[in-house]
CSV table of C-alpha atoms in Angstrom, one decimal:
chain,number,residue,atom,x,y,z
A,1,MET,CA,-0.7,-22.9,3.8
A,2,SER,CA,-3.2,-20.1,3.2
A,3,VAL,CA,-3.9,-18.1,6.3
A,4,THR,CA,-7.2,-16.3,6.8
A,5,ARG,CA,-7.7,-16.6,10.5
A,6,VAL,CA,-5.3,-16.2,13.4
A,7,LEU,CA,-5.9,-17.3,17.0
A,8,ILE,CA,-4.3,-15.0,19.6
A,9,ALA,CA,-3.0,-17.0,22.6
A,10,ASN,CA,-3.0,-14.0,24.9
A,11,ARG,CA,-5.0,-11.3,26.5
A,12,GLY,CA,-5.2,-7.6,27.3
A,13,GLU,CA,-3.2,-4.9,25.5
A,14,ILE,CA,-1.1,-7.2,23.4
A,15,ALA,CA,-4.1,-9.2,22.2
A,16,LEU,CA,-5.8,-6.0,21.0
A,17,ARG,CA,-2.5,-4.9,19.3
A,18,ILE,CA,-2.5,-8.2,17.4
A,19,ILE,CA,-6.2,-8.0,16.5
A,20,ARG,CA,-5.6,-4.6,14.9
A,21,ALA,CA,-2.6,-5.9,13.0
A,22,CYS,CA,-4.6,-8.9,11.8
A,23,HIS,CA,-7.4,-6.6,10.5
A,24,ALA,CA,-4.8,-4.4,8.8
A,25,GLU,CA,-3.5,-7.5,7.0
A,26,GLY,CA,-7.1,-8.6,6.0
A,27,LEU,CA,-7.1,-11.5,8.5
A,28,GLU,CA,-9.7,-12.5,11.0
A,29,ALA,CA,-8.7,-12.5,14.6
A,30,VAL,CA,-9.8,-15.1,17.2
A,31,ALA,CA,-9.6,-14.3,20.9
A,32,VAL,CA,-9.5,-16.8,23.8
A,33,TYR,CA,-10.5,-15.8,27.3
A,34,SER,CA,-10.6,-17.0,30.8
A,35,GLU,CA,-13.6,-16.7,33.2
A,36,ALA,CA,-12.2,-13.4,34.5
A,37,ASP,CA,-11.8,-12.0,30.9
A,38,ALA,CA,-15.3,-13.0,29.6
A,39,SER,CA,-16.3,-9.4,29.0
A,40,SER,CA,-12.9,-7.9,28.4
A,41,LEU,CA,-12.0,-5.5,25.6
A,42,HIS,CA,-9.9,-8.0,23.6
A,43,VAL,CA,-12.9,-10.3,23.5
A,44,ARG,CA,-15.2,-7.6,22.3
A,45,ALA,CA,-12.8,-6.5,19.6
A,46,ALA,CA,-12.1,-10.0,18.1
A,47,ASP,CA,-14.1,-11.5,15.2
A,48,LEU,CA,-14.6,-14.7,17.3
A,49,ALA,CA,-13.9,-15.5,20.9
A,50,LEU,CA,-13.7,-18.8,22.7
A,51,PRO,CA,-13.6,-19.7,26.4
A,52,ILE,CA,-10.3,-21.2,27.5
A,53,GLY,CA,-10.8,-22.1,31.2
A,54,PRO,CA,-10.9,-20.6,34.8
A,55,SER,CA,-9.3,-17.4,35.8
A,56,ALA,CA,-6.0,-18.8,36.9
A,57,PRO,CA,-3.4,-18.7,34.0
A,58,GLY,CA,-2.3,-22.2,34.7
A,59,ARG,CA,-5.9,-23.4,34.0
A,60,SER,CA,-6.5,-21.2,31.0
A,61,TYR,CA,-3.8,-19.2,29.1
A,62,LEU,CA,-1.0,-21.7,29.9
A,63,ARG,CA,-2.9,-24.8,28.7
A,64,ILE,CA,-1.2,-25.8,25.4
A,65,GLU,CA,-3.7,-28.5,24.5
A,66,ALA,CA,-6.7,-26.2,25.1
A,67,LEU,CA,-5.2,-23.5,22.9
A,68,ILE,CA,-4.5,-25.9,20.1
A,69,GLU,CA,-8.1,-27.3,20.4
A,70,ALA,CA,-9.5,-23.7,20.3
A,71,ALA,CA,-7.6,-23.0,17.1
A,72,ARG,CA,-9.0,-26.1,15.5
A,73,THR,CA,-12.5,-25.3,16.7
A,74,ALA,CA,-12.3,-21.7,15.3
A,75,GLY,CA,-10.8,-22.8,12.0
A,76,ALA,CA,-7.6,-20.8,12.6
A,77,GLN,CA,-4.6,-21.7,10.6
A,78,ALA,CA,-2.1,-19.7,12.7
A,79,ILE,CA,-1.5,-18.9,16.4
A,80,HIS,CA,0.2,-15.7,17.6
A,81,PRO,CA,1.5,-16.0,21.2
A,82,GLY,CA,2.0,-12.3,22.0
A,83,TYR,CA,4.4,-11.8,24.9
A,84,GLY,CA,4.5,-13.5,28.3
A,85,PHE,CA,2.5,-16.6,29.0
A,86,LEU,CA,3.7,-19.3,26.4
A,87,SER,CA,5.4,-16.9,24.0
A,88,GLU,CA,8.9,-18.2,24.7
A,89,ARG,CA,8.0,-21.8,25.4
A,90,ALA,CA,9.6,-24.1,22.7
A,91,ASP,CA,7.2,-26.9,23.6
A,92,PHE,CA,4.3,-24.6,22.7
A,93,ALA,CA,5.8,-23.8,19.3
A,94,GLU,CA,6.5,-27.5,18.8
A,95,ALA,CA,2.9,-28.4,19.7
A,96,VAL,CA,1.6,-25.8,17.2
A,97,GLU,CA,3.9,-27.2,14.5
A,98,ARG,CA,2.8,-30.8,15.2
A,99,ALA,CA,-0.8,-29.7,14.9
A,100,GLN,CA,0.1,-28.5,11.4
A,101,LEU,CA,-0.6,-24.9,12.3
A,102,ILE,CA,1.6,-21.9,11.8
A,103,PHE,CA,3.3,-20.4,14.8
A,104,VAL,CA,3.7,-16.6,14.4
A,105,GLY,CA,7.2,-16.5,15.7
A,106,PRO,CA,10.6,-18.1,15.3
A,107,PRO,CA,11.1,-21.8,14.7
A,108,SER,CA,10.9,-23.9,17.9
A,109,SER,CA,14.6,-24.7,17.5
A,110,ALA,CA,15.5,-21.1,17.8
A,111,ILE,CA,13.2,-20.6,20.8
A,112,ARG,CA,14.8,-23.6,22.5
A,113,ALA,CA,18.3,-22.4,21.7
A,114,MET,CA,17.8,-18.9,23.1
A,115,GLY,CA,15.2,-19.8,25.7
A,116,ASP,CA,17.8,-21.8,27.6
A,117,LYS,CA,20.0,-18.9,28.7
A,118,PRO,CA,23.1,-20.9,29.5
A,119,GLU,CA,22.9,-22.7,26.2
A,120,ALA,CA,22.4,-19.3,24.5
A,121,ARG,CA,25.5,-18.0,26.2
A,122,ARG,CA,27.5,-21.0,24.8
A,123,ARG,CA,26.2,-20.4,21.3
A,124,MET,CA,27.0,-16.7,21.5
A,125,ARG,CA,30.5,-17.4,22.6
A,126,ALA,CA,30.9,-19.8,19.7
A,127,ALA,CA,29.6,-17.0,17.4
A,128,ARG,CA,32.2,-14.6,18.9
A,129,VAL,CA,29.4,-12.5,20.4
A,130,PRO,CA,30.7,-10.9,23.7
A,131,VAL,CA,28.8,-12.1,26.7
A,132,VAL,CA,28.7,-11.1,30.4
A,133,PRO,CA,31.1,-13.3,32.4
A,134,GLY,CA,29.3,-16.1,34.1
A,135,GLY,CA,28.2,-19.7,33.9
A,136,THR,CA,27.1,-21.8,30.9
A,137,ALA,CA,25.1,-24.4,32.8
A,138,PRO,CA,22.3,-24.4,35.3
A,139,ILE,CA,23.3,-24.7,38.9
A,140,THR,CA,22.7,-28.0,40.6
A,141,ASP,CA,24.8,-27.7,43.7
A,142,PRO,CA,24.9,-24.8,46.2
A,143,GLY,CA,28.6,-25.5,46.9
A,144,ASP,CA,29.5,-25.2,43.2
A,145,ALA,CA,27.5,-22.0,43.0
A,146,LEU,CA,29.5,-20.5,45.9
A,147,ALA,CA,32.8,-21.5,44.2
A,148,GLU,CA,31.7,-20.0,40.9
A,149,ALA,CA,30.5,-16.8,42.6
A,150,ARG,CA,33.8,-16.3,44.4
A,151,GLN,CA,35.6,-16.9,41.0
A,152,LEU,CA,33.4,-14.2,39.3
A,153,GLY,CA,33.7,-11.9,42.3
A,154,PHE,CA,30.8,-10.4,44.2
A,155,PRO,CA,28.3,-9.0,43.5
A,156,VAL,CA,26.8,-11.6,41.2
A,157,MET,CA,23.4,-12.0,39.6
A,158,VAL,CA,21.3,-15.2,40.0
A,159,LYS,CA,19.3,-15.5,36.8
A,160,ALA,CA,16.5,-17.9,35.6
A,161,ALA,CA,17.8,-20.2,32.9
A,162,ALA,CA,14.4,-19.9,31.1
A,163,GLY,CA,12.0,-17.1,30.4
A,164,GLY,CA,12.6,-13.4,30.7
A,165,GLY,CA,10.9,-10.2,31.8
A,166,GLY,CA,13.0,-9.7,34.9
A,167,ARG,CA,11.6,-12.7,36.7
A,168,GLY,CA,13.8,-15.2,38.6
A,169,MET,CA,16.6,-12.7,39.2
A,170,ARG,CA,18.4,-11.8,42.4
A,171,VAL,CA,21.5,-9.6,43.0
A,172,VAL,CA,23.8,-11.1,45.6
A,173,SER,CA,26.5,-9.0,47.3
A,174,GLN,CA,28.0,-11.5,49.8
A,175,ALA,CA,28.4,-15.2,50.1
A,176,SER,CA,26.0,-15.6,53.1
A,177,ALA,CA,23.1,-14.4,51.0
A,178,LEU,CA,23.7,-16.7,48.1
A,179,PRO,CA,21.7,-19.8,49.3
A,180,ALA,CA,18.5,-17.8,49.9
A,181,ALA,CA,18.9,-16.0,46.6
A,182,LEU,CA,19.3,-19.3,44.7
A,183,GLU,CA,16.1,-20.7,46.3
A,184,ALA,CA,14.0,-17.5,45.8
A,185,ALA,CA,15.1,-17.1,42.1
A,186,ALA,CA,14.4,-20.8,41.4
A,187,SER,CA,11.0,-20.6,43.0
A,188,GLU,CA,10.0,-17.5,41.1
A,189,ALA,CA,11.3,-19.0,37.8
A,190,ARG,CA,9.4,-22.2,38.4
A,191,THR,CA,6.2,-20.3,39.0
A,192,ALA,CA,6.6,-18.0,36.0
A,193,PHE,CA,8.1,-20.4,33.4
A,194,GLY,CA,7.6,-23.9,34.7
A,195,ASP,CA,11.4,-24.3,34.9
A,196,GLY,CA,13.3,-23.6,38.2
A,197,GLY,CA,16.8,-23.7,36.6
A,198,VAL,CA,19.1,-20.8,37.5
A,199,TYR,CA,22.7,-19.8,36.7
A,200,LEU,CA,25.2,-17.1,37.7
A,201,GLU,CA,26.5,-14.0,36.0
A,202,LYS,CA,28.8,-11.3,37.1
A,203,TYR,CA,26.8,-8.2,38.2
A,204,LEU,CA,28.1,-5.2,36.3
A,205,GLU,CA,28.0,-1.8,38.1
A,206,ARG,CA,26.0,1.0,36.5
A,207,PRO,CA,25.7,-0.3,32.9
A,208,ARG,CA,22.9,0.7,30.5
A,209,HIS,CA,20.4,-1.8,29.2
A,210,VAL,CA,20.2,-1.4,25.5
A,211,GLU,CA,18.4,-3.8,23.2
A,212,ILE,CA,18.4,-4.3,19.4
A,213,GLN,CA,15.3,-5.1,17.4
A,214,ILE,CA,15.8,-7.9,15.0
A,215,LEU,CA,13.6,-8.8,12.0
A,216,ALA,CA,14.3,-11.9,9.8
A,217,ASP,CA,12.5,-13.4,6.9
A,218,PHE,CA,13.5,-16.4,4.8
A,219,GLU,CA,16.0,-14.3,2.8
A,220,LYS,CA,17.6,-11.8,5.1
A,221,THR,CA,18.1,-10.7,8.7
A,222,ILE,CA,18.2,-7.0,9.7
A,223,HIS,CA,18.1,-4.8,12.7
A,224,LEU,CA,16.0,-1.7,13.4
A,225,GLY,CA,18.3,0.1,15.8
A,226,GLU,CA,18.3,0.2,19.6
A,227,ARG,CA,16.0,0.9,22.5
A,228,GLU,CA,17.1,2.4,25.8
A,229,CYS,CA,15.6,0.3,28.6
A,230,SER,CA,17.7,1.3,31.6
A,231,ILE,CA,14.8,2.7,33.7
A,232,GLN,CA,13.9,-0.4,35.7
A,233,ARG,CA,12.4,-1.3,39.0
A,234,ARG,CA,13.4,-4.7,40.4
A,235,HIS,CA,14.6,-5.7,36.9
A,236,GLN,CA,11.2,-4.8,35.4
A,237,LYS,CA,11.3,-2.1,32.7
A,238,VAL,CA,9.0,0.9,33.4
A,239,LEU,CA,10.0,3.4,30.7
A,240,GLU,CA,11.7,2.8,27.3
A,241,GLU,CA,13.1,5.1,24.6
A,242,ALA,CA,14.4,4.9,21.0
A,243,PRO,CA,17.0,5.8,20.0
A,244,SER,CA,19.4,5.7,23.0
A,245,ILE,CA,21.1,9.0,23.9
A,246,ALA,CA,24.2,6.9,24.6
A,247,VAL,CA,24.5,5.2,21.2
A,248,SER,CA,26.3,6.9,18.3
A,249,PRO,CA,25.7,5.9,14.7
A,250,GLN,CA,29.0,4.0,14.7
A,251,LEU,CA,28.1,2.1,17.9
A,252,ARG,CA,24.6,1.4,16.5
A,253,ARG,CA,26.2,-0.3,13.5
A,254,GLU,CA,28.5,-2.3,15.7
A,255,ILE,CA,26.0,-3.5,18.2
A,256,GLY,CA,23.4,-4.0,15.5
A,257,GLN,CA,25.8,-6.2,13.5
A,258,THR,CA,26.5,-8.2,16.6
A,259,ALA,CA,22.8,-8.8,17.2
A,260,VAL,CA,22.3,-9.9,13.6
A,261,ALA,CA,25.1,-12.4,14.0
A,262,ALA,CA,23.5,-13.7,17.1
A,263,ALA,CA,20.1,-14.2,15.3
A,264,VAL,CA,21.7,-15.9,12.3
A,265,ALA,CA,23.6,-18.3,14.6
A,266,VAL,CA,20.3,-19.9,15.8
A,267,GLY,CA,18.5,-19.7,12.5
A,268,TYR,CA,16.1,-17.0,13.7
A,269,ARG,CA,13.0,-15.9,11.8
A,270,GLY,CA,10.4,-13.2,12.6
A,271,ALA,CA,10.7,-10.4,15.2
A,272,GLY,CA,13.0,-10.7,18.1
A,273,THR,CA,15.2,-8.7,20.5
A,274,CYS,CA,18.8,-9.1,21.5
A,275,GLU,CA,19.5,-7.5,24.9
A,276,PHE,CA,22.9,-6.0,25.8
A,277,LEU,CA,24.6,-4.3,28.7
A,278,LEU,CA,26.4,-1.2,27.6
A,279,ALA,CA,29.3,0.1,29.6
A,280,ALA,CA,30.4,3.8,29.8
A,281,ASP,CA,33.4,3.1,27.6
A,282,GLY,CA,31.2,1.8,24.8
A,283,SER,CA,31.9,-1.9,25.4
A,284,PHE,CA,28.8,-4.1,25.3
A,285,TYR,CA,27.9,-7.6,26.4
A,286,PHE,CA,25.1,-9.9,25.2
A,287,LEU,CA,22.6,-10.7,27.9
A,288,GLU,CA,19.9,-12.8,26.2
A,289,MET,CA,17.5,-12.9,23.3
A,290,ASN,CA,13.8,-12.5,23.6
A,291,THR,CA,12.2,-14.7,21.0
A,292,ARG,CA,9.0,-12.7,20.7
A,293,ILE,CA,7.5,-9.3,20.2
A,294,GLN,CA,8.5,-7.0,23.1
A,295,VAL,CA,6.3,-4.9,25.3
A,296,GLU,CA,8.3,-1.8,24.2
A,297,HIS,CA,8.1,-2.5,20.5
A,298,PRO,CA,6.1,0.7,19.7
A,299,VAL,CA,9.0,3.1,20.3
A,300,THR,CA,10.9,1.3,17.5
A,301,GLU,CA,7.8,1.4,15.2
A,302,LEU,CA,7.5,5.1,15.7
A,303,VAL,CA,11.1,6.0,14.9
A,304,TYR,CA,11.5,3.6,12.0
A,305,GLY,CA,8.0,3.7,10.5
A,306,VAL,CA,7.6,-0.1,10.6
A,307,ASP,CA,4.6,-2.1,12.0
A,308,LEU,CA,6.4,-5.0,13.6
A,309,VAL,CA,3.3,-7.1,14.3
A,310,ARG,CA,2.2,-6.9,10.7
A,311,GLU,CA,5.8,-7.9,9.7
A,312,GLN,CA,5.5,-10.9,12.0
A,313,LEU,CA,2.2,-11.9,10.3
A,314,ARG,CA,3.8,-11.5,6.9
A,315,ILE,CA,6.9,-13.5,7.7
A,316,ALA,CA,4.9,-16.3,9.3
A,317,ARG,CA,2.9,-16.7,6.1
A,318,GLY,CA,6.0,-17.1,4.1
A,319,MET,CA,6.1,-13.6,2.7
A,320,PRO,CA,9.1,-11.3,2.6
A,321,MET,CA,9.3,-8.4,5.1
A,322,SER,CA,8.0,-5.2,3.6
A,323,ILE,CA,11.4,-3.4,4.2
A,324,SER,CA,13.2,-3.3,0.8
A,325,GLU,CA,15.8,-0.7,1.6
A,326,TRP,CA,18.1,-1.1,4.6
A,327,PRO,CA,19.7,0.2,6.8
A,328,LEU,CA,17.1,2.6,8.0
A,329,ALA,CA,18.0,5.7,10.0
A,330,PRO,CA,15.9,6.6,13.1
A,331,ARG,CA,13.6,9.6,12.8
A,332,GLY,CA,13.0,11.7,15.8
A,333,HIS,CA,12.6,10.2,19.3
A,334,ALA,CA,10.0,8.0,21.0
A,335,ILE,CA,9.3,7.3,24.7
A,336,GLU,CA,7.0,4.7,26.2
A,337,CYS,CA,5.6,4.8,29.7
A,338,ARG,CA,4.1,1.6,31.1
A,339,ILE,CA,0.8,2.5,32.9
A,340,THR,CA,0.3,-0.2,35.5
A,341,SER,CA,-2.2,-0.8,38.2
A,342,GLU,CA,0.3,-0.4,41.0
A,343,ASP,CA,0.3,2.1,43.9
A,344,PRO,CA,3.6,4.0,44.2
A,345,ALA,CA,2.4,5.5,47.5
A,346,ASN,CA,2.0,2.0,48.9
A,347,GLY,CA,5.3,0.3,47.8
A,348,PHE,CA,4.0,-0.3,44.3
A,349,LEU,CA,1.6,-3.0,45.6
A,350,PRO,CA,-1.0,-4.1,43.0
A,351,SER,CA,-4.3,-2.2,42.9
A,352,THR,CA,-7.6,-3.8,41.9
A,353,GLY,CA,-11.1,-2.6,41.3
A,354,ARG,CA,-13.3,-1.3,38.5
A,355,ILE,CA,-12.2,1.5,36.2
A,356,GLY,CA,-14.9,4.0,36.9
A,357,PHE,CA,-13.6,6.6,34.4
A,358,LEU,CA,-10.9,6.7,31.8
A,359,ARG,CA,-9.8,9.8,29.9
A,360,VAL,CA,-7.3,9.0,27.1
A,361,PRO,CA,-4.7,11.6,26.2
A,362,SER,CA,-4.5,12.8,22.6
A,363,GLY,CA,-2.5,15.2,20.5
A,364,PRO,CA,0.3,15.3,18.0
A,365,GLY,CA,2.6,12.2,18.3
A,366,VAL,CA,0.6,10.5,21.1
A,367,ARG,CA,-0.3,6.8,20.9
A,368,TRP,CA,-2.3,4.8,23.4
A,369,ASP,CA,-2.1,1.0,23.4
A,370,ALA,CA,-4.5,-0.3,26.0
A,371,GLY,CA,-6.2,-3.4,27.2
A,372,VAL,CA,-8.9,-1.7,29.2
A,373,GLU,CA,-11.6,0.9,29.0
A,374,THR,CA,-14.1,2.6,31.4
A,375,GLY,CA,-16.1,0.0,33.3
A,376,ASP,CA,-13.5,-2.8,33.1
A,377,GLU,CA,-12.5,-4.8,36.2
A,378,VAL,CA,-8.8,-5.0,37.2
A,379,THR,CA,-8.0,-8.2,39.1
A,380,LEU,CA,-5.0,-9.9,40.7
A,381,HIS,CA,-5.0,-12.8,38.2
A,382,TYR,CA,-2.7,-11.2,35.6
A,383,ASP,CA,0.1,-8.8,35.0
A,384,SER,CA,-0.5,-5.2,36.2
A,385,LEU,CA,0.0,-3.6,32.8
A,386,LEU,CA,-3.1,-1.6,31.9
A,387,ALA,CA,-1.8,0.3,28.9
A,388,LYS,CA,1.2,1.8,27.2
A,389,LEU,CA,1.4,5.5,26.6
A,390,ILE,CA,3.8,6.3,23.8
A,391,VAL,CA,4.8,9.6,22.3
A,392,HIS,CA,7.0,10.6,19.3
A,393,GLY,CA,8.7,13.9,18.7
A,394,GLU,CA,11.3,15.5,16.4
A,395,SER,CA,13.8,15.4,19.3
A,396,ARG,CA,14.2,13.9,22.8
A,397,PRO,CA,13.3,17.2,24.6
A,398,ILE,CA,10.1,17.5,22.5
A,399,ALA,CA,9.2,13.8,23.2
A,400,VAL,CA,9.7,14.4,26.9
A,401,ALA,CA,7.5,17.5,26.9
A,402,ARG,CA,4.8,15.6,24.9
A,403,MET,CA,4.9,12.7,27.4
A,404,GLU,CA,4.6,15.1,30.3
A,405,GLN,CA,1.5,16.7,28.8
A,406,ALA,CA,0.0,13.3,27.9
A,407,LEU,CA,0.5,12.0,31.4
A,408,ARG,CA,-1.2,15.1,32.8
A,409,ASP,CA,-4.1,14.6,30.5
A,410,LEU,CA,-4.5,10.9,31.3
A,411,VAL,CA,-7.2,10.2,33.9
A,412,VAL,CA,-7.7,6.7,35.4
A,413,ALA,CA,-10.2,6.5,38.2
A,414,GLY,CA,-11.0,3.5,40.3
A,415,VAL,CA,-7.6,1.9,40.6
A,416,ALA,CA,-4.3,3.3,41.6
A,417,THR,CA,-1.6,3.7,38.9
A,418,ASN,CA,2.0,4.7,38.5
A,419,GLN,CA,1.1,7.8,36.5
A,420,ALA,CA,2.4,10.3,39.1
A,421,PHE,CA,5.7,8.3,39.4
A,422,HIS,CA,6.3,8.8,35.6
A,423,LEU,CA,5.7,12.5,36.0
A,424,ARG,CA,8.3,12.7,38.7
A,425,LEU,CA,10.8,10.7,36.7
A,426,LEU,CA,10.4,12.9,33.6
A,427,ALA,CA,10.9,16.0,35.6
A,428,ASP,CA,14.1,14.7,37.2
A,429,PRO,CA,17.3,16.5,35.9
A,430,ALA,CA,19.3,13.3,35.7
A,431,PHE,CA,16.7,11.7,33.5
A,432,ARG,CA,16.4,14.8,31.3
A,433,SER,CA,20.2,14.8,30.7
A,434,GLY,CA,20.2,11.0,30.0
A,435,GLU,CA,22.4,10.2,33.0
A,436,VAL,CA,20.8,6.8,33.7
A,437,ASP,CA,21.8,3.2,34.1
A,438,ILE,CA,20.0,0.0,35.2
A,439,GLN,CA,20.6,0.9,38.9
A,440,PHE,CA,19.3,4.4,38.6
A,441,LEU,CA,16.0,3.8,40.4
A,442,GLU,CA,17.7,1.8,43.1
A,443,ARG,CA,19.7,4.9,44.0
A,444,ARG,CA,16.7,7.3,43.7
A,445,SER,CA,14.2,6.1,46.3
A,446,ASP,CA,12.8,9.7,46.3
A,447,LEU,CA,11.3,9.1,42.9
A,448,LEU,CA,9.7,5.8,44.0
A,449,ALA,CA,8.4,6.9,47.4
A,450,ALA,CA,6.8,10.3,46.8
A,451,GLY,CA,3.1,10.5,47.2
A,452,ASP,CA,0.5,11.5,44.6
A,453,ASP,CA,-1.2,14.9,44.3
A,454,PRO,CA,-4.3,14.9,46.6
A,455,ALA,CA,-5.9,17.8,44.7
A,456,ARG,CA,-5.6,15.9,41.5
A,457,ASP,CA,-7.0,12.8,43.1
A,458,ARG,CA,-10.1,14.9,44.1
A,459,ARG,CA,-10.5,16.1,40.6
A,460,ILE,CA,-10.4,12.5,39.3
A,461,ALA,CA,-12.9,11.4,41.9
A,462,ILE,CA,-15.3,14.2,40.9
A,463,ALA,CA,-14.9,13.4,37.2
A,464,ALA,CA,-15.5,9.7,37.9
A,465,ALA,CA,-18.6,10.5,39.9
A,466,LEU,CA,-20.0,12.7,37.1
A,467,ALA,CA,-19.4,9.9,34.6
A,468,GLU,CA,-21.1,7.4,36.8
A,469,ASP,CA,-24.1,9.6,37.3
A,470,THR,CA,-24.4,10.3,33.6
A,471,ALA,CA,-24.2,6.6,32.8
A,472,ARG,CA,-26.9,5.7,35.3
A,473,ARG,CA,-29.2,8.3,33.9
A,474,GLU,CA,-28.6,7.2,30.3
A,475,ARG,CA,-28.7,3.5,31.4
A,476,LYS,CA,-25.5,2.6,29.6
A,477,PRO,CA,-21.8,2.0,30.7
A,478,ALA,CA,-19.7,5.0,31.5
A,479,VAL,CA,-17.3,5.7,28.6
A,480,ALA,CA,-15.0,8.6,28.3
A,481,ARG,CA,-16.0,10.6,25.3
A,482,ASP,CA,-14.6,13.6,23.4
A,483,ALA,CA,-16.3,16.9,22.7
A,484,GLY,CA,-18.0,15.4,19.7
A,485,GLY,CA,-19.5,12.6,21.6
A,486,GLU,CA,-17.2,9.9,20.1
A,487,SER,CA,-15.6,7.2,22.3
A,488,LEU,CA,-12.0,8.2,23.1
A,489,TRP,CA,-11.1,4.5,22.8
A,490,ALA,CA,-12.3,4.5,19.2
A,491,GLU,CA,-10.2,7.6,18.6
A,492,ALA,CA,-7.2,6.1,20.3
A,493,ALA,CA,-7.5,2.9,18.3
A,494,ARG,CA,-7.4,4.8,15.0
A,495,ARG,CA,-4.5,6.9,16.3
A,496,ASP,CA,-2.6,3.7,17.0
A,497,ALA,CA,-2.1,3.2,13.2
A,498,LEU,CA,1.4,4.1,12.2
A,499,GLN,CA,1.8,7.5,10.7
């Protein structure tokens, strides 16, 4: 099937990222939007935009039939799911296939195999891929769960059988806490993924979280190295790097070959990620496979020079990936900070409101992937991710220095963000030396609880007020502009193109 138009079944930053990739491939991009997103940036950037329903995700972005109908109405031949929402739902991929449309992602059979985490563990064991000790079936009886937990040995992890992104997970240190953890994890998983199934894994102390980027077309399956994702808060990644300071070239080959074997075992196609726990002795264990593009994919793009979303579009259209020579070696170091509308001084509670002023950082090696601009409203309806700030440098110290400067240059007024938290993290000696693991932030409450800089807050408020006043006088929305008068968003969008 010839593809000229792609519908994007998502919103925000990832929708804009896919729109830019579509345009780079000469394809038209179709956006969908809820009532809350009617004037959002991804709607304005698309070639065509269609309403999809009310603000609540369950009545808009999670309605499979409405998305299929929107694709038909728009004349789109393919649907890209982005990440989150329906991206790892096999029934969505199957519905797209039944509608004789192209799903920009793996076959529904691969999503189903890897989306059911216990089933994925069984398949990985059959493929001789090392997995974390734990169950291979969803828990149906609390008594059986207690017996299994005692066999594994506390602490254990209760994990959602479907989905990903750190949702539906609870660490349990003693038997008395297990029933409540099972109930809480199942409830969260049911809300996030429509499936309340959970299972148990052994909770490993102080491992690193390392993931391997997979790319597979109809002829070959390759990997593009690893990402270090150990900086997590409540199982949610907040900062990612590539490559990992803990992975040697030999270990990269070993863990990469294991990830390729895992992908081949389920007939994978497209871009995907195999997640592993890495112990201090170099042993590693398969956690799960994310059958979609990852939030943190830009760090891999910058160190390997590959546009992963364009590769997804090529492979979905039956074309070979553009990478002809492999393996590729990483070049330099990249870091991504997730800029979220959360208030670290108030327990990371969500922050809402209108972005009164936005100044985007620039400079060598700086990339800004965002879903918002000055004047946009931030609501409680969706994920708190506003943007991703990514830097690339010739070495890790250079990348850290560039990220610190970029964070200082970034101004977001109107909503609280985690910007100051990232600056504290980057300045921490343990982070700078790479002495981190997935429990790092649990031990470092000082990094999480410290307040923001009041003087800086006053400067932001003054800048926002000036921008508002100028906008009123000129009778147009306040937009952060550079010295030449050009929109900084336009500059950032161009800078997003891979160098």
